[in-house]
Coordinates of C-alpha atoms in Angstrom, one line a residue:
M1 CA 0.1 0.3 0.1
S2 CA 1.3 4.0 -0.6
S3 CA 2.5 6.3 2.6
S4 CA -0.6 8.1 0.8
K5 CA -3.3 5.8 0.6
N6 CA -2.1 4.5 4.0
S7 CA -2.4 7.4 5.2
H8 CA -5.9 7.9 3.6
Y9 CA -6.6 5.1 5.8
V10 CA -5.8 6.0 8.7
Y11 CA -7.2 9.0 8.4
K12 CA -10.5 7.1 7.6
C13 CA -10.3 5.6 10.8
L14 CA -9.6 8.3 13.2
I15 CA -12.7 9.5 11.4
F16 CA -14.4 6.5 12.9
V17 CA -13.3 6.0 15.9
Y18 CA -14.2 10.1 16.5
F19 CA -18.2 9.6 15.7
A20 CA -17.7 6.3 17.3
M21 CA -16.7 8.0 20.5
S22 CA -19.2 10.4 19.9
F23 CA -22.2 7.6 20.3
L24 CA -20.8 6.7 23.7
P25 CA -23.6 6.9 26.3
S26 CA -24.1 10.7 27.5
S27 CA -26.8 11.3 30.4
E28 CA -29.2 13.2 27.9
A29 CA -29.2 13.8 24.1
A30 CA -27.2 16.5 22.8
V31 CA -27.3 19.0 20.2
K32 CA -25.2 18.5 17.3
K33 CA -24.3 21.5 15.7
Y34 CA -23.7 21.8 12.2
Q35 CA -22.5 25.6 9.5
F36 CA -22.9 24.8 6.5
D37 CA -22.0 28.0 4.3
I38 CA -23.0 27.6 0.3
Q39 CA -19.9 28.2 -1.7
V40 CA -19.2 28.4 -5.5
K41 CA -15.6 26.2 -6.4
N42 CA -14.1 25.1 -8.9
V43 CA -14.3 21.2 -9.7
S44 CA -13.1 18.9 -12.6
R45 CA -14.2 15.8 -13.5
L46 CA -14.2 13.8 -17.1
C47 CA -11.4 16.6 -18.1
H48 CA -13.5 19.2 -17.7
A49 CA -13.6 21.7 -14.9
K50 CA -16.7 24.2 -14.0
P51 CA -17.9 26.5 -11.0
I52 CA -20.3 24.2 -8.7
V53 CA -22.6 24.8 -5.6
T54 CA -20.8 23.3 -2.3
V55 CA -21.5 22.8 1.1
N56 CA -18.5 24.1 3.2
G57 CA -16.5 23.3 -0.5
M58 CA -17.4 19.5 -0.2
F59 CA -18.7 17.5 -2.9
P60 CA -20.8 15.2 -1.9
G61 CA -21.5 18.0 0.9
P62 CA -21.0 16.7 4.9
T63 CA -22.4 14.0 6.0
I64 CA -25.1 14.7 9.2
Y65 CA -24.3 12.4 12.7
A66 CA -27.1 11.8 15.1
R67 CA -28.5 10.0 17.5
E68 CA -32.0 8.5 17.5
G69 CA -33.4 11.5 20.5
D70 CA -30.7 13.9 19.7
R71 CA -31.2 17.9 18.8
V72 CA -29.8 18.5 15.1
V73 CA -29.1 22.7 14.4
V74 CA -27.8 23.6 11.5
K75 CA -26.7 27.2 10.5
V76 CA -27.1 28.1 6.6
T77 CA -25.1 31.2 5.9
N78 CA -25.5 30.8 1.7
H79 CA -22.6 32.9 -0.1
A80 CA -23.9 31.7 -3.4
Q81 CA -25.6 33.3 -6.3
Y82 CA -28.4 31.8 -6.1
N83 CA -31.2 31.2 -3.5
M84 CA -31.3 27.8 -1.4
S85 CA -33.0 26.2 0.5
I86 CA -32.0 22.9 2.3
H87 CA -34.5 20.0 2.9
W88 CA -33.8 16.7 5.3
H89 CA -34.8 14.3 3.3
G90 CA -36.8 11.7 5.4
I91 CA -36.8 13.4 9.2
K92 CA -40.6 13.8 10.0
Q93 CA -40.4 16.8 11.6
Y94 CA -42.6 16.1 13.6
R95 CA -45.0 19.7 13.9
N96 CA -41.9 21.6 12.5
G97 CA -42.3 21.8 9.1
W98 CA -39.9 24.9 9.2
A99 CA -37.1 22.8 9.3
D100 CA -38.5 21.0 6.9
G101 CA -37.1 23.1 3.7
P102 CA -38.8 23.0 0.4
A103 CA -38.7 25.8 -0.8
Y104 CA -41.6 27.7 -1.0
I105 CA -43.3 25.4 0.9
T106 CA -42.2 25.9 3.9
Q107 CA -39.8 28.5 3.7
C108 CA -38.8 30.8 1.2
P109 CA -35.5 30.6 0.0
I110 CA -31.9 31.5 1.7
Q111 CA -30.7 34.5 -0.4
T112 CA -27.7 35.5 -1.3
G113 CA -25.4 36.9 1.9
N114 CA -28.6 35.7 4.5
T115 CA -28.4 33.0 7.0
Y116 CA -31.4 30.7 8.1
T117 CA -31.1 28.3 10.7
Y118 CA -32.5 24.6 10.9
D119 CA -33.4 23.1 14.6
F120 CA -35.1 19.7 14.5
N121 CA -35.3 16.5 17.1
V122 CA -34.5 12.8 15.4
T123 CA -37.8 11.2 17.1
G124 CA -38.0 8.0 16.5
Q125 CA -35.6 7.0 13.3
R126 CA -32.7 5.5 13.4
G127 CA -31.1 4.3 9.8
T128 CA -29.6 6.6 6.8
L129 CA -31.0 9.4 5.6
W130 CA -29.7 12.1 3.6
W131 CA -30.2 15.8 3.0
H132 CA -29.9 18.0 -0.3
A133 CA -31.3 21.0 -1.9
H134 CA -34.8 21.5 -2.6
I135 CA -34.7 24.8 -5.4
S136 CA -34.1 24.8 -8.4
W137 CA -31.6 21.9 -10.4
L138 CA -29.0 22.8 -7.3
R139 CA -29.3 19.3 -5.6
A140 CA -27.7 17.9 -8.5
T141 CA -24.0 18.9 -6.5
V142 CA -26.0 20.6 -3.6
Y143 CA -26.2 16.7 -1.0
G144 CA -25.2 14.7 1.3
A145 CA -25.8 11.8 3.6
I146 CA -27.9 11.4 7.4
V147 CA -26.2 8.9 9.7
I148 CA -28.4 8.3 12.6
M149 CA -27.7 5.9 15.3
P150 CA -29.9 3.9 17.2
K151 CA -30.3 4.7 20.9
E152 CA -27.7 4.3 23.7
G153 CA -28.0 1.0 25.2
T154 CA -29.7 -0.6 22.0
S155 CA -27.6 -2.1 19.3
F156 CA -28.3 -2.9 15.6
P157 CA -30.8 -6.0 14.7
F158 CA -28.8 -7.0 12.9
P159 CA -24.6 -8.5 13.1
Q160 CA -22.8 -5.5 14.4
P161 CA -20.1 -4.5 11.1
H162 CA -16.6 -3.8 11.8
M163 CA -16.9 -0.5 10.0
E164 CA -19.4 1.8 7.6
A165 CA -19.1 3.7 4.8
N166 CA -21.2 6.0 2.9
L167 CA -21.7 4.9 -0.1
V168 CA -23.9 8.3 -2.0
L169 CA -24.4 8.1 -6.5
G170 CA -25.0 11.2 -7.8
E171 CA -25.1 12.6 -11.8
W172 CA -22.5 15.0 -13.2
W173 CA -22.9 16.8 -16.4
N174 CA -20.0 19.0 -17.5
G175 CA -22.1 22.1 -17.9
D176 CA -23.6 24.6 -16.0
V177 CA -27.1 22.6 -14.6
E178 CA -29.0 25.9 -14.3
T179 CA -28.7 27.3 -17.9
L180 CA -28.9 23.6 -18.9
V181 CA -32.2 24.0 -17.1
K182 CA -32.7 27.5 -18.4
Q183 CA -32.6 26.5 -21.9
G184 CA -34.5 24.0 -21.8
D185 CA -37.2 25.7 -20.6
Q186 CA -36.9 28.4 -23.3
M187 CA -37.3 25.6 -25.8
G188 CA -40.1 24.0 -24.4
L189 CA -37.7 20.7 -24.0
P190 CA -36.0 18.6 -21.3
P191 CA -32.8 19.7 -20.7
N192 CA -29.7 17.3 -21.2
I193 CA -29.0 14.2 -19.3
S194 CA -26.0 13.9 -17.7
D195 CA -22.7 13.0 -18.7
A196 CA -22.0 10.7 -16.2
H197 CA -22.9 9.1 -12.9
T198 CA -20.8 9.0 -9.9
I199 CA -20.4 7.4 -6.4
N200 CA -19.5 9.9 -3.3
G201 CA -17.8 12.6 -5.9
K202 CA -16.8 10.5 -8.8
P203 CA -17.2 8.6 -11.6
G204 CA -15.0 6.1 -11.9
P205 CA -11.8 4.4 -14.4
M206 CA -14.5 3.9 -16.9
F207 CA -14.2 7.5 -17.3
P208 CA -11.9 10.2 -19.2
C209 CA -9.2 12.4 -16.7
S210 CA -10.8 9.6 -13.6
E211 CA -8.0 8.0 -12.5
K212 CA -7.7 10.3 -9.1
H213 CA -11.7 10.8 -9.4
T214 CA -12.2 6.7 -8.2
Y215 CA -13.9 5.7 -4.9
A216 CA -11.9 2.9 -3.0
L217 CA -13.4 0.9 0.0
E218 CA -10.6 -1.0 1.9
V219 CA -11.6 -3.7 3.4
E220 CA -10.1 -6.8 5.7
Q221 CA -10.8 -9.9 4.7
G222 CA -13.5 -12.0 6.7
K223 CA -14.7 -8.7 8.0
T224 CA -18.5 -6.8 7.9
Y225 CA -19.1 -4.0 6.2
L226 CA -22.0 -1.9 6.1
L227 CA -22.7 -0.1 3.1
R228 CA -25.2 3.0 3.5
I229 CA -26.1 3.8 0.2
I230 CA -28.4 6.9 -1.3
N231 CA -29.3 7.4 -4.6
A232 CA -28.5 11.5 -5.0
A233 CA -28.7 11.5 -8.7
L234 CA -31.9 13.8 -10.6
N235 CA -33.1 11.5 -12.4
D236 CA -32.1 7.8 -12.9
E237 CA -33.0 4.8 -10.7
L238 CA -30.0 2.3 -10.8
F239 CA -29.3 -0.8 -10.1
F240 CA -26.3 -1.3 -8.0
S241 CA -23.6 -4.2 -7.7
I242 CA -20.2 -5.4 -6.2
A243 CA -18.8 -7.9 -7.8
N244 CA -18.5 -11.3 -6.5
H245 CA -20.2 -10.3 -3.5
S246 CA -23.4 -10.5 -2.2
M247 CA -25.4 -8.4 -0.4
T248 CA -27.9 -8.5 2.7
V249 CA -30.5 -5.7 3.0
V250 CA -31.1 -4.4 6.6
E251 CA -32.6 -1.7 6.3
I252 CA -34.6 1.0 3.6
D253 CA -35.6 4.7 4.1
A254 CA -34.1 4.5 8.2
V255 CA -36.6 1.7 8.9
Y256 CA -35.5 -2.4 9.1
V257 CA -36.3 -4.4 7.0
K258 CA -36.1 -8.4 7.5
P259 CA -32.6 -8.9 6.1
F260 CA -32.5 -10.9 3.5
T261 CA -29.8 -11.7 0.7
T262 CA -29.2 -10.1 -2.8
N263 CA -27.2 -10.3 -5.9
S264 CA -28.6 -6.3 -7.3
I265 CA -30.9 -3.8 -4.7
L266 CA -32.5 -1.1 -7.1
I267 CA -32.3 1.9 -5.8
A268 CA -34.9 5.4 -7.1
P269 CA -33.4 9.1 -6.6
G270 CA -34.8 10.1 -2.6
Q271 CA -34.4 6.4 -1.6
T272 CA -32.2 4.5 0.6
T273 CA -30.7 0.6 1.4
N274 CA -28.6 0.0 4.3
V275 CA -26.4 -3.6 3.5
L276 CA -24.4 -6.0 4.9
V277 CA -21.3 -7.3 3.1
K278 CA -18.9 -10.3 4.1
A279 CA -15.2 -9.7 2.6
D280 CA -14.9 -13.6 2.1
R281 CA -13.3 -13.9 -1.3
T282 CA -10.3 -13.6 -2.3
P283 CA -8.4 -11.1 -2.1
N284 CA -8.7 -8.8 -5.2
R285 CA -10.1 -6.2 -6.3
Y286 CA -13.6 -5.9 -7.4
F287 CA -15.7 -2.9 -9.1
I288 CA -18.8 -1.7 -7.2
A289 CA -21.3 -0.9 -10.0
T290 CA -24.6 1.3 -10.8
R291 CA -26.1 1.7 -14.0
T292 CA -30.4 3.5 -14.7
F293 CA -33.2 1.5 -14.7
M294 CA -35.7 2.2 -17.9
D295 CA -37.4 -0.5 -18.9
V296 CA -39.1 1.8 -21.6
P297 CA -37.6 3.8 -25.1
I298 CA -36.3 7.0 -23.0
P299 CA -33.4 8.9 -23.9
V300 CA -31.7 8.4 -19.8
D301 CA -27.7 8.8 -18.7
N302 CA -26.6 5.2 -19.7
K303 CA -22.9 5.5 -18.4
T304 CA -21.9 2.9 -15.5
A305 CA -20.6 4.3 -12.9
T306 CA -17.5 2.2 -10.3
A307 CA -15.9 2.7 -7.3
I308 CA -13.2 -0.5 -5.5
F309 CA -14.1 -2.1 -3.4
Q310 CA -10.1 -3.2 -2.1
Y311 CA -9.6 -5.4 0.0
R312 CA -5.6 -4.3 2.0
G313 CA -2.3 -5.0 0.4
V314 CA -3.6 -5.7 -3.1
P315 CA -1.6 -3.6 -5.1
N316 CA -3.5 -0.9 -7.3
T317 CA -2.0 -2.3 -10.4
V318 CA -4.6 -4.7 -10.7
S319 CA -7.8 -4.6 -12.7
P320 CA -10.5 -5.6 -10.9
S321 CA -14.0 -7.8 -12.0
F322 CA -17.1 -6.6 -13.1
P323 CA -19.9 -7.8 -11.2
R324 CA -21.5 -10.4 -13.4
N325 CA -25.1 -9.8 -12.0
L326 CA -25.4 -6.4 -12.1
P327 CA -28.7 -5.9 -14.2
Q328 CA -29.1 -4.8 -17.9
S329 CA -30.9 -1.1 -17.8
N330 CA -34.1 -2.5 -19.5
D331 CA -34.5 -5.4 -17.1
T332 CA -38.1 -5.1 -15.2
K333 CA -38.2 -8.2 -14.1
S334 CA -35.9 -7.4 -11.8
A335 CA -36.5 -4.5 -10.7
L336 CA -40.4 -6.0 -9.9
S337 CA -38.4 -9.2 -8.2
Y338 CA -36.1 -7.1 -6.2
N339 CA -39.2 -4.5 -4.0
R340 CA -41.3 -7.7 -3.6
K341 CA -38.7 -8.6 -1.5
L342 CA -39.3 -5.2 0.7
K343 CA -40.6 -5.9 4.1
S344 CA -40.8 -4.5 7.7
L345 CA -38.7 -6.2 10.4
N346 CA -42.2 -6.0 12.3
T347 CA -41.1 -7.1 15.2
V348 CA -42.0 -6.2 19.5
Q349 CA -39.5 -3.6 19.5
F350 CA -39.7 -2.2 15.7
P351 CA -43.4 -3.1 14.9
A352 CA -45.1 -2.2 11.6
N353 CA -48.1 -0.1 13.1
V354 CA -50.1 -0.7 9.4
P355 CA -53.8 1.5 9.4
L356 CA -55.9 -1.1 9.1
K357 CA -59.3 1.0 8.8
V358 CA -58.6 4.3 6.2
D359 CA -61.1 7.4 6.7
R360 CA -59.9 9.4 3.3
N361 CA -59.5 7.4 0.1
L362 CA -57.6 8.3 -2.5
F363 CA -56.8 8.1 -6.4
F364 CA -54.1 10.3 -8.1
T365 CA -53.3 9.8 -11.9
I366 CA -49.7 10.0 -13.1
G367 CA -49.9 12.3 -16.7
L368 CA -47.7 13.6 -18.8
G369 CA -48.6 16.5 -21.1
A370 CA -47.6 19.2 -24.0
N371 CA -49.0 22.4 -23.5
P372 CA -49.4 25.3 -26.8
C373 CA -45.9 27.4 -25.7
P374 CA -45.8 30.0 -28.5
T375 CA -42.2 30.8 -27.4
C376 CA -41.4 27.5 -27.9
L377 CA -39.0 24.9 -30.2
N378 CA -42.0 22.5 -31.4
G379 CA -44.7 25.0 -29.9
T380 CA -45.9 23.0 -27.2
R381 CA -44.2 23.2 -23.1
F382 CA -43.6 19.7 -21.6
A383 CA -46.3 19.5 -18.3
A384 CA -46.2 16.4 -15.6
S385 CA -50.0 17.1 -13.5
L386 CA -51.2 14.2 -10.9
N387 CA -55.5 13.5 -11.4
N388 CA -55.0 16.5 -14.9
I389 CA -53.6 19.4 -12.4
T390 CA -50.4 20.5 -12.5
F391 CA -49.0 22.1 -9.3
V392 CA -48.6 26.0 -10.3
M393 CA -45.9 27.4 -7.4
P394 CA -46.3 30.1 -4.9
K395 CA -44.7 33.3 -4.3
T396 CA -45.5 32.8 -0.5
A397 CA -44.5 29.7 0.9
L398 CA -47.5 27.2 1.9
L399 CA -47.3 26.5 5.5
Q400 CA -46.8 31.0 6.6
A401 CA -49.5 31.1 4.8
H402 CA -51.6 28.6 6.5
H403 CA -50.1 28.9 9.4
F404 CA -50.9 32.7 9.4
N405 CA -53.9 32.4 7.4
I406 CA -52.6 34.0 4.4
P407 CA -55.4 35.0 1.9
G408 CA -55.6 34.0 -1.7
V409 CA -52.3 32.0 -1.8
F410 CA -53.7 28.6 -1.9
K411 CA -57.0 25.7 -2.4
T412 CA -58.4 22.5 -1.1
D413 CA -59.8 22.0 -3.3
F414 CA -57.7 19.0 -5.3
P415 CA -59.8 16.7 -6.4
D416 CA -59.6 12.7 -4.3
K417 CA -59.9 10.9 -7.8
P418 CA -59.6 11.7 -11.8
L419 CA -62.6 13.9 -12.8
N420 CA -62.8 12.1 -16.0
P421 CA -61.8 8.5 -16.2
F422 CA -60.5 6.2 -18.9
N423 CA -58.2 3.2 -19.6
Y424 CA -54.7 4.7 -17.8
T425 CA -52.4 2.5 -19.1
G426 CA -54.3 0.8 -23.0
A427 CA -52.9 1.8 -26.0
P428 CA -51.0 5.2 -26.0
L429 CA -53.2 8.3 -25.2
T430 CA -52.5 10.9 -27.4
A431 CA -55.7 13.1 -27.7
N432 CA -56.3 15.8 -24.7
L433 CA -52.7 16.1 -23.2
K434 CA -53.7 19.6 -22.3
T435 CA -53.3 19.7 -19.1
V436 CA -55.3 22.0 -16.0
R437 CA -53.6 25.2 -14.3
S438 CA -55.2 27.6 -12.1
T439 CA -53.3 31.1 -10.8
I440 CA -52.6 29.4 -7.5
P441 CA -52.3 25.8 -6.1
R442 CA -54.6 23.9 -5.4
L443 CA -54.1 21.4 -1.9
S444 CA -55.6 18.4 -0.6
K445 CA -56.9 19.2 2.6
I446 CA -57.3 16.1 5.2
G447 CA -58.0 16.1 8.9
F448 CA -55.4 16.3 11.7
N449 CA -54.8 11.8 12.1
S450 CA -57.0 10.1 9.6
T451 CA -55.5 7.1 8.1
V452 CA -54.9 8.1 4.1
E453 CA -55.0 5.2 1.3
L454 CA -52.8 6.6 -1.5
V455 CA -53.1 5.0 -4.9
L456 CA -50.8 6.7 -7.4
Q457 CA -51.2 5.3 -11.6
D458 CA -49.4 5.9 -13.7
T459 CA -51.0 6.2 -17.4
N460 CA -49.8 5.8 -20.8
L461 CA -50.1 9.7 -21.2
L462 CA -47.5 10.8 -24.8
S463 CA -45.5 7.3 -22.4
V464 CA -45.4 5.0 -18.9
E465 CA -42.5 5.3 -17.2
S466 CA -41.3 4.3 -13.4
H467 CA -41.7 6.9 -10.8
P468 CA -40.6 8.0 -7.8
F469 CA -42.6 9.8 -5.1
H470 CA -41.2 11.5 -1.8
L471 CA -43.9 12.5 0.9
H472 CA -42.4 14.6 3.0
G473 CA -42.8 14.7 6.6
Y474 CA -44.2 11.1 6.7
N475 CA -43.3 7.8 6.6
F476 CA -46.1 5.6 4.9
F477 CA -46.7 1.5 4.1
V478 CA -46.1 0.4 0.7
V479 CA -49.1 -1.8 1.2
G480 CA -49.8 -3.2 -2.7
T481 CA -48.3 -2.8 -5.4
G482 CA -49.0 -4.1 -10.0
V483 CA -48.8 -3.3 -13.1
G484 CA -51.9 -2.2 -15.8
N485 CA -54.8 -0.1 -14.4
F486 CA -55.6 -0.8 -9.9
D487 CA -58.8 -2.1 -9.1
P488 CA -60.3 -1.2 -7.2
A489 CA -63.1 -4.4 -6.6
K490 CA -60.1 -6.7 -6.7
D491 CA -56.6 -5.6 -6.1
P492 CA -57.0 -4.2 -2.0
A493 CA -57.9 -8.3 -1.2
K494 CA -54.3 -8.5 -2.1
F495 CA -52.9 -6.1 -0.1
N496 CA -50.2 -6.3 2.8
L497 CA -50.9 -5.6 5.9
V498 CA -49.2 -7.5 7.8
D499 CA -45.4 -6.8 8.0
P500 CA -45.3 -3.8 4.2
P501 CA -42.1 -2.4 3.4
E502 CA -42.3 1.1 5.6
R503 CA -40.7 4.6 3.1
N504 CA -40.5 8.6 2.4
T505 CA -39.8 7.5 -1.2
V506 CA -41.8 5.0 -3.2
G507 CA -41.1 4.0 -7.1
V508 CA -44.5 3.1 -9.2
P509 CA -43.7 0.8 -11.7
T510 CA -43.9 1.8 -15.2
G511 CA -47.5 1.2 -16.4
G512 CA -49.2 -0.1 -12.7
W513 CA -49.7 1.4 -9.7
T514 CA -48.6 1.9 -6.2
A515 CA -51.2 1.6 -3.0
I516 CA -49.9 3.6 0.2
R517 CA -51.5 4.1 3.7
F518 CA -50.7 6.6 6.2
R519 CA -51.8 8.2 9.3
A520 CA -52.1 12.0 9.8
D521 CA -50.8 12.6 12.7
N522 CA -48.1 15.3 12.0
P523 CA -50.6 18.5 10.9
G524 CA -48.1 21.0 8.5
V525 CA -48.3 22.2 4.6
W526 CA -45.7 18.5 3.4
F527 CA -44.9 18.8 -0.1
M528 CA -45.5 15.4 -2.1
H529 CA -43.7 15.4 -5.7
C530 CA -42.1 12.5 -8.1
H531 CA -38.4 12.4 -7.3
L532 CA -37.3 12.7 -10.3
E533 CA -36.0 16.5 -11.1
L534 CA -36.9 16.6 -13.8
H535 CA -40.9 15.7 -13.6
T536 CA -41.4 18.5 -10.3
G537 CA -40.4 20.5 -12.5
W538 CA -43.3 19.7 -15.2
G539 CA -45.7 20.4 -12.5
L540 CA -45.8 16.7 -10.9
K541 CA -46.1 17.7 -7.3
I542 CA -48.9 18.6 -4.6
A543 CA -49.1 19.3 -0.7
F544 CA -51.2 18.2 1.5
V545 CA -52.6 20.1 4.7
V546 CA -52.7 18.7 7.3
E547 CA -55.1 20.4 10.3
D548 CA -54.1 20.8 13.4
G549 CA -54.7 18.7 15.9
P550 CA -57.1 19.6 19.6
G551 CA -54.7 21.4 21.6
P552 CA -51.6 23.3 21.3
E553 CA -49.4 20.2 21.7
Y554 CA -51.0 18.5 18.1
S555 CA -50.6 22.0 15.8
V556 CA -47.8 23.0 14.2
L557 CA -44.9 25.2 16.6
P558 CA -44.4 29.2 16.4
P559 CA -41.8 29.9 13.4
P560 CA -38.5 30.2 14.3
K561 CA -37.1 34.0 14.2
D562 CA -35.0 33.8 11.1
L563 CA -37.9 32.5 8.7
P564 CA -36.7 33.8 5.2
P565 CA -38.5 36.6 4.2
C566 CA -40.1 35.9 0.9

C-alpha cells in the first residue's frame, strides 16, 4: 500500500473512532451543531472544470451524524449567487415544517448573503437518510448523508459490522446545470441528460481523466461492512452491485427490514438502502458498479459508474473484476422481483403499525402532457400532472400562508380522484394531453390523525414510465403494487397489511400502480412530488394541508425568528 493510501486509511479510521466515541452513552440527548456555508467552488471531472455550488466547499457535502433522540441545529449561510433551501430528506419534522426546507412550500429560500437556522429533533428514527438542496436543480451538487445511530444501549437488529461506509450515488453534468435547465425551459425541451453517474462524487475509471476520481473502499478479509447507499441522482433509478459479493439488505429509508440476500439492489432517487457485505472472497480488487434502470425507450444517462471494493494488501495495479450480476438497464423482472422482497421487520421493538381502517381514499393519476407554448421550439412545453392538474408554484411559502391565514395563496380543492376516468395504461393516448393550470396551487386538505390510503396510478399519456414519489413529513406503508390499472374491487384483497415495507419514497412501476397508507398525525403543509427532478419541474407534485389537532401540543409549532422573507 502506498504511503498516501495508508495515510488515507488511517484518516478514515480516526474519523470512524471519533464518531464512535461521540455516540458513547451520556445522561441526556445531545445537541449536534453544524455550520453549512453555501459556496461556489471550481471542480474538475471528465476532463472538464467548472464552478459548482457546494456546502463548505465539499462535493458531496458533509455528513450529518446524530443519535436517535438528538437535536440537530444546522446554520446555513448562503454565499452563492443562487437562492437556496435545504431539505432533510426523511426526517419527519413533527409539527416543525419550518425545518423541512422545500422552497416556497414550507419556507421561502435563503437569499444570497443571508442565514437561516434549521433546528429539528430526531425522534423515533434511526438509520440512513440524506439532505439536499430543494430549489431548482441545485441538488445536482448540493447533497450529503445523514447517519442516525440507535438510542443509547440499543444495538442494530443485525450483526454488528466491523466498519461502515457511505456510498452516495449521483449525476454529473459537464455544463452548468442551472443554465441547461433554463435553456430547456425556454425551448420547451428537457435539459441534456447527465454526462456521468458518480459514487461519492467520483465517476470511476471507465470515464476519461478519472484515475484520481475513483472512490475505493479498503476492506479486510473476513470482516463485515455496513454500506449506507443513497441515491442522490436527479433523474435516474439505479441498479447497484458488487462484483463476486452478495449483499444482505437490512434497512430502507431508515427503517429496518427483514434481512434478505441479493446480488443487486434497485434504488430510486430519494431512497436509501443499508446492506451488509462480508469480505469473504479471494483478496483482490472488485468493482462496485451502478447503472440506470429504464424499461421504456426514453433517453437516459446509461453510462456505468464504478468504485472499487479493495482488499487490503492488493496492489493498485491489479485490474478489478466487473459484477456479472448487475442487471441490464431494461431489466423490469429484476426491478419488480427486488421490490417484492422488501418487508418491514415488524417485531415487538420495531412494529409495523399499518393503518387497518381507512378514513380517506385518494386515487391520483400520473400524467405527462404538452401545453401550448408559442415561444418554444415545437410550439409546446412539456407538463406533468396529478389527476390532470399541473402544480403551480406559489410566491409565498404555503406553510406560512396556512399558519398566518394569508388569503389567496392556495386553494384546498384538489380532487380525491380523476374527474374523467379512462383506460389509464391502455394504448398510447395522444389526444387531450393539455393539463389544467390554475393561477394558484390546489392543495388537498386532510383531517388531523385521519388514516389515508393513496393509490398512485401511472398512465400512458405520452408514455408510461416509473415514478419515484416522496412524501415529506411522513413515512408510509407500501401495502400494494401492480402492473396495469388498479382494480378497486379486487386488488385491495391482495394488500399486505402485516409487514409491508415502510418508506418515505416509493417507486410507482412503469405502467402500473402503488398503494400507500399513513396516519396524518403531523400537522402542517407537506409536499409530495416525483423525485425525478425533470418531472417535478414540469409540475408533478402536490401539497397536503394536514389540519391542527386538538390543543397546542398537536398543532404546528410557532415559526423561528429568522424565517427567510419572501
